[in-house]
Amino acid sequence: MVTDTTTGSTAYPTLFSSIEIGGVRLRNRVAHASIVSRFVKDGQPTDRLINYLGNRAKGGAALVITEPVAMTFANRQTDRLRGWDDAALDGIKRLADAVERWDSRLLGQVQDPGRGRHATGRNEFAYGASALPDDLSWTVPHVLAPADIQLMIEQWAAGCRRLQQAGFSGVEISAGHGHLFHQFLSPWSNRREDEYGGDTEGRTRFLRELIQAIRAATGRPFMIGLKLPGADAVPGSLDMDETARIAAALAAEGEFDWWTFVWGAHARSLYLHMPGPAGPRAPYLDHIRSLRQAAPDVPTGAIGYITDPNEGEKALTDGTADLIFLGRPLITDPAWGNKARTGNEAQIRYCVSCNTCWRTVVEGNGLECDNNPRVGEADEVDWQPAPAKKRKRIAVIGAGIAGLESAWVAAARGHEVTVYGASDEAGGKTRLHAELPGGEHLSSIYDYQQLAGKKHGVKFELGTTVDELNLADVQADAFILATGSTMSAPAFLPQEYVDEGFVPDLRALMLSLRGRSTREDGRIVLYDQDHTEMTYAAALRLADHFSKVTIVTPRERLATDVLLLNRQLIYQQLFDRRIEMVTNVEPAGVDELDEARLLLTNVYNGDTSELNDVIAITYSTSRVPNDKLQHILTMAGHETHVIGDCYAPRSVLAATRQGYQTGLRI
Ligand SMILES: Cc1cc2nc3c(=O)[nH]c(=O)nc-3n(C[C@H](O)[C@H](O)[C@H](O)COP(=O)(O)O)c2cc1C
């Protein structure tokens, strides 16, 4: 076992104090929440998964929960670890070794989606409590008979025993998030009339029997943790009172060791389980403190966008929780714990709650992060890039997130780097997004990049536009061109409106509204050919300034390029602000006689309609790279790397990844 020899006081004495739970000692209170990684191939952990979990343990998490392990044959999938199969034990042992060697305890997750499904279409193999549709996919499951339930319980318990033999310290049963056990707990999805349905006693029976069977198979010490549903925001399902009754019923038998509570369900409220893009950080602490009163002695974990060690420390000292679970924040920085403990909080790369990580796994790719281009690399915790063979003077033109990422990585390799930015502040369009409702957390991306840049000696020439006229003044051995992109004016706008600046693009409009508190009576039309988060964040800001906001798009719905979870939140906010959405239309143009009328054409049948009271129009459209300097630089024979939107318009994830790769390569 590798022991931590770092000494010294910490600003978070409770967060970094040890605790014994269920006879298992934890060296601190930092826990890694379960995260599906898509780093499993053919039922076996890849090296990437072993790195990923090992890095979180090495980086300071005393408790690490795996992603769901298939422990019954029915529950098998090729991208799940094979807890049901003795032949797969070696791979699972490697995982246990990778975590336990850091004096961290590894727990496997017991989870079954039941009828739950995110993808389009139905799941014909689903089973569940009652023949009722999943709230998202409308999958109607096969109803489990009591004998099926008994068989599953036996197999789960045997699977947990197998994990114990492989060196795991316990398991966590995922009974929230709208999955199978949640479906049994909820009176909305469980309408059974046998012993597994009905009142709280009946609906908790499956889970209670499962816990007892696991305990009988594994004995003690072997941690059994419960991830329970808090209020799930589904009408007729679980509210705070019923979840408290469920918690009390489970605690009465005393066979598990700790619990956590999570929000939302596999329904329109799915987004609640990963809070953050709008609203405060750590939003569930009051609810958790209240739910733990169902059995105050049960050790309690707090989950839900806890990013700051101060928040964690406070939740421990004010009696909310005994453990702090971090999901996304540990994807972004595996060394969150070590950095907080040793007074290096400023070096933490913070989660920005963009939920790109979720998107990458739902789309079936390996886990990635907008603010950590190295998820699952071997040396992720205390990474230092290898020094460059030849030290160069590098000019990075453009101070957006692609340019900044390339700059600090190149400087960390020993290059002499200068960043030129036209604006007085670094961050590019991400900074603008961070000023809009729900974008606030994004500032952590460029704040970290600037800090890392300064640490490695990057010079910042902000407020300096580099163009055709002064490019020759920039002395460098290599150039990184990261000059972003500009929205193209849509064809329906008369050219003079664009030339005269009557109709600004959405970014220009947001800049002009900065710091203003005006509110105009009339309609602003936002033409949406973008469908990413920033457009809707800007629409919310427009609702502060205009009495009516109408979004017009040729697509079937809004936010098609946004993952389901974030799209739910966007729709919630747009409806809350009474923002009008008009789909399947293209603007045909402004009425020549009455400029307050915008004419629309249905994209399918050509029918026309109109919007009245239009006092302003703006657009969020496909972007065109600002790559004018590329030609000049390459013609002059300079080593030139074109990145970010300037290469081709792209997401935050693609921009930071490309910046990182360029910084490593140059
Ligand atoms: C990419 C991703 C995958 C997740 N996979 C699981 C999972 O398999 N099982 C589970 O119980 N929770 C899963 N979660 C939820 C997290 O464990 C956690 O409850 C949630 O992210 C809120 O915590 P956070 O705000 O610290 O991220 C996942 C979350 C993310 C972002």
Tab-separated table of N, CA and C and ligand atoms in Angstrom, residues 33-36 67-68 109 111 172 174 177 179 227 262 273-275 303-306 325-329 331 355 357-358 361 367, ligand 1:
chain	number	residue	atom	x	y	z
A	33	ALA	N	-17.928	9.690	-6.730
A	33	ALA	CA	-19.255	9.142	-7.057
A	33	ALA	C	-19.169	8.307	-8.330
A	34	SER	N	-20.097	7.381	-8.461
A	34	SER	CA	-20.087	6.475	-9.615
A	34	SER	C	-20.210	7.239	-10.938
A	35	ILE	N	-19.363	6.897	-11.883
A	35	ILE	CA	-19.368	7.556	-13.195
A	35	ILE	C	-19.192	6.502	-14.292
A	36	VAL	N	-20.178	6.364	-15.142
A	36	VAL	CA	-20.009	5.491	-16.313
A	36	VAL	C	-18.898	6.088	-17.171
A	67	GLU	N	-18.296	2.381	-11.786
A	67	GLU	CA	-19.529	2.435	-12.562
A	67	GLU	C	-20.290	1.123	-12.336
A	68	PRO	N	-21.532	1.020	-12.818
A	68	PRO	CA	-22.306	-0.196	-12.569
A	68	PRO	C	-21.579	-1.455	-13.065
A	109	GLN	N	-20.503	-0.752	-8.076
A	109	GLN	CA	-21.903	-0.301	-8.041
A	109	GLN	C	-22.865	-1.375	-8.548
A	111	GLN	N	-26.378	-1.834	-10.016
A	111	GLN	CA	-27.371	-0.970	-10.667
A	111	GLN	C	-28.029	-1.735	-11.796
A	172	GLU	N	-21.987	-0.225	-3.657
A	172	GLU	CA	-23.026	0.804	-3.511
A	172	GLU	C	-24.213	0.358	-4.356
A	174	SER	N	-27.269	1.432	-6.366
A	174	SER	CA	-27.810	2.646	-6.978
A	174	SER	C	-29.329	2.511	-7.026
A	177	HIS	N	-31.931	7.924	-9.319
A	177	HIS	CA	-31.785	8.218	-10.749
A	177	HIS	C	-32.850	7.556	-11.621
A	179	HIS	N	-33.679	4.398	-11.782
A	179	HIS	CA	-33.374	3.039	-12.232
A	179	HIS	C	-34.288	2.015	-11.539
A	227	LYS	N	-27.493	4.575	-2.609
A	227	LYS	CA	-27.752	5.858	-3.286
A	227	LYS	C	-29.265	5.914	-3.463
A	262	VAL	N	-30.087	11.470	-4.040
A	262	VAL	CA	-29.912	12.155	-5.325
A	262	VAL	C	-31.274	12.585	-5.858
A	273	HIS	N	-30.483	15.549	-11.534
A	273	HIS	CA	-29.474	14.707	-10.871
A	273	HIS	C	-28.055	15.211	-11.101
A	274	MET	N	-27.893	16.095	-12.068
A	274	MET	CA	-26.574	16.712	-12.271
A	274	MET	C	-26.734	18.221	-12.239
A	275	PRO	N	-26.903	18.791	-11.046
A	275	PRO	CA	-27.226	20.211	-10.969
A	275	PRO	C	-26.031	21.069	-11.355
A	303	ILE	N	-24.112	14.711	-2.079
A	303	ILE	CA	-23.785	14.727	-3.515
A	303	ILE	C	-24.501	15.903	-4.148
A	304	GLY	N	-23.901	16.462	-5.177
A	304	GLY	CA	-24.610	17.447	-5.981
A	304	GLY	C	-23.821	18.720	-6.171
A	305	TYR	N	-22.987	18.735	-7.163
A	305	TYR	CA	-22.191	19.884	-7.586
A	305	TYR	C	-21.512	20.577	-6.407
A	306	ILE	N	-20.794	19.778	-5.642
A	306	ILE	CA	-19.948	20.338	-4.580
A	306	ILE	C	-18.566	20.458	-5.206
A	325	PHE	N	-19.324	13.415	-1.656
A	325	PHE	CA	-19.198	12.693	-2.921
A	325	PHE	C	-19.040	13.687	-4.071
A	326	LEU	N	-18.043	13.427	-4.896
A	326	LEU	CA	-17.807	14.278	-6.058
A	326	LEU	C	-17.852	13.412	-7.314
A	327	GLY	N	-18.740	13.767	-8.223
A	327	GLY	CA	-18.809	13.066	-9.500
A	327	GLY	C	-17.990	13.841	-10.516
A	328	ARG	N	-18.643	14.817	-11.136
A	328	ARG	CA	-17.982	15.592	-12.196
A	328	ARG	C	-16.721	16.315	-11.725
A	329	PRO	N	-16.712	16.876	-10.493
A	329	PRO	CA	-15.485	17.600	-10.088
A	329	PRO	C	-14.235	16.719	-10.084
A	331	ILE	N	-13.853	14.181	-12.220
A	331	ILE	CA	-13.504	13.914	-13.632
A	331	ILE	C	-12.560	15.036	-14.075
A	355	ASN	N	-21.656	19.344	-18.388
A	355	ASN	CA	-22.198	18.003	-18.644
A	355	ASN	C	-21.742	17.398	-19.968
A	357	CYS	N	-19.195	15.621	-20.152
A	357	CYS	CA	-18.794	14.263	-19.757
A	357	CYS	C	-19.952	13.289	-19.988
A	358	TRP	N	-21.128	13.723	-19.598
A	358	TRP	CA	-22.324	12.886	-19.759
A	358	TRP	C	-22.589	12.639	-21.243
A	361	VAL	N	-20.308	9.978	-22.760
A	361	VAL	CA	-20.604	8.572	-22.465
A	361	VAL	C	-21.945	8.142	-23.045
A	367	LEU	N	-15.162	8.601	-21.736
A	367	LEU	CA	-15.392	9.803	-20.937
A	367	LEU	C	-14.402	10.908	-21.302
B	1	LIG	C1	-20.709	11.069	-16.977
B	1	LIG	C2	-21.522	10.653	-15.792
B	1	LIG	C3	-21.825	9.321	-15.590
B	1	LIG	C4	-22.548	8.940	-14.462
B	1	LIG	N1	-22.794	7.616	-14.249
B	1	LIG	C5	-23.430	7.229	-13.111
B	1	LIG	C6	-23.660	5.849	-12.824
B	1	LIG	O1	-23.313	4.978	-13.604
B	1	LIG	N2	-24.270	5.523	-11.685
B	1	LIG	C7	-24.691	6.465	-10.790
B	1	LIG	O2	-25.240	6.124	-9.746
B	1	LIG	N3	-24.506	7.771	-11.034
B	1	LIG	C8	-23.882	8.176	-12.159
B	1	LIG	N4	-23.684	9.501	-12.399
B	1	LIG	C9	-24.165	10.486	-11.412
B	1	LIG	C10	-23.048	10.836	-10.442
B	1	LIG	O3	-22.653	9.733	-9.684
B	1	LIG	C11	-23.514	11.947	-9.480
B	1	LIG	O4	-24.615	11.481	-8.743
B	1	LIG	C12	-23.913	13.224	-10.233
B	1	LIG	O5	-22.983	13.516	-11.248
B	1	LIG	C13	-23.998	14.431	-9.266
B	1	LIG	O6	-22.762	14.641	-8.659
B	1	LIG	P1	-21.743	15.820	-9.137
B	1	LIG	O7	-22.550	17.076	-9.129
B	1	LIG	O8	-20.662	15.811	-8.110
B	1	LIG	O9	-21.290	15.468	-10.494
B	1	LIG	C14	-22.996	9.900	-13.532
B	1	LIG	C15	-22.694	11.253	-13.758
B	1	LIG	C16	-21.955	11.629	-14.865
B	1	LIG	C17	-21.597	13.075	-15.032
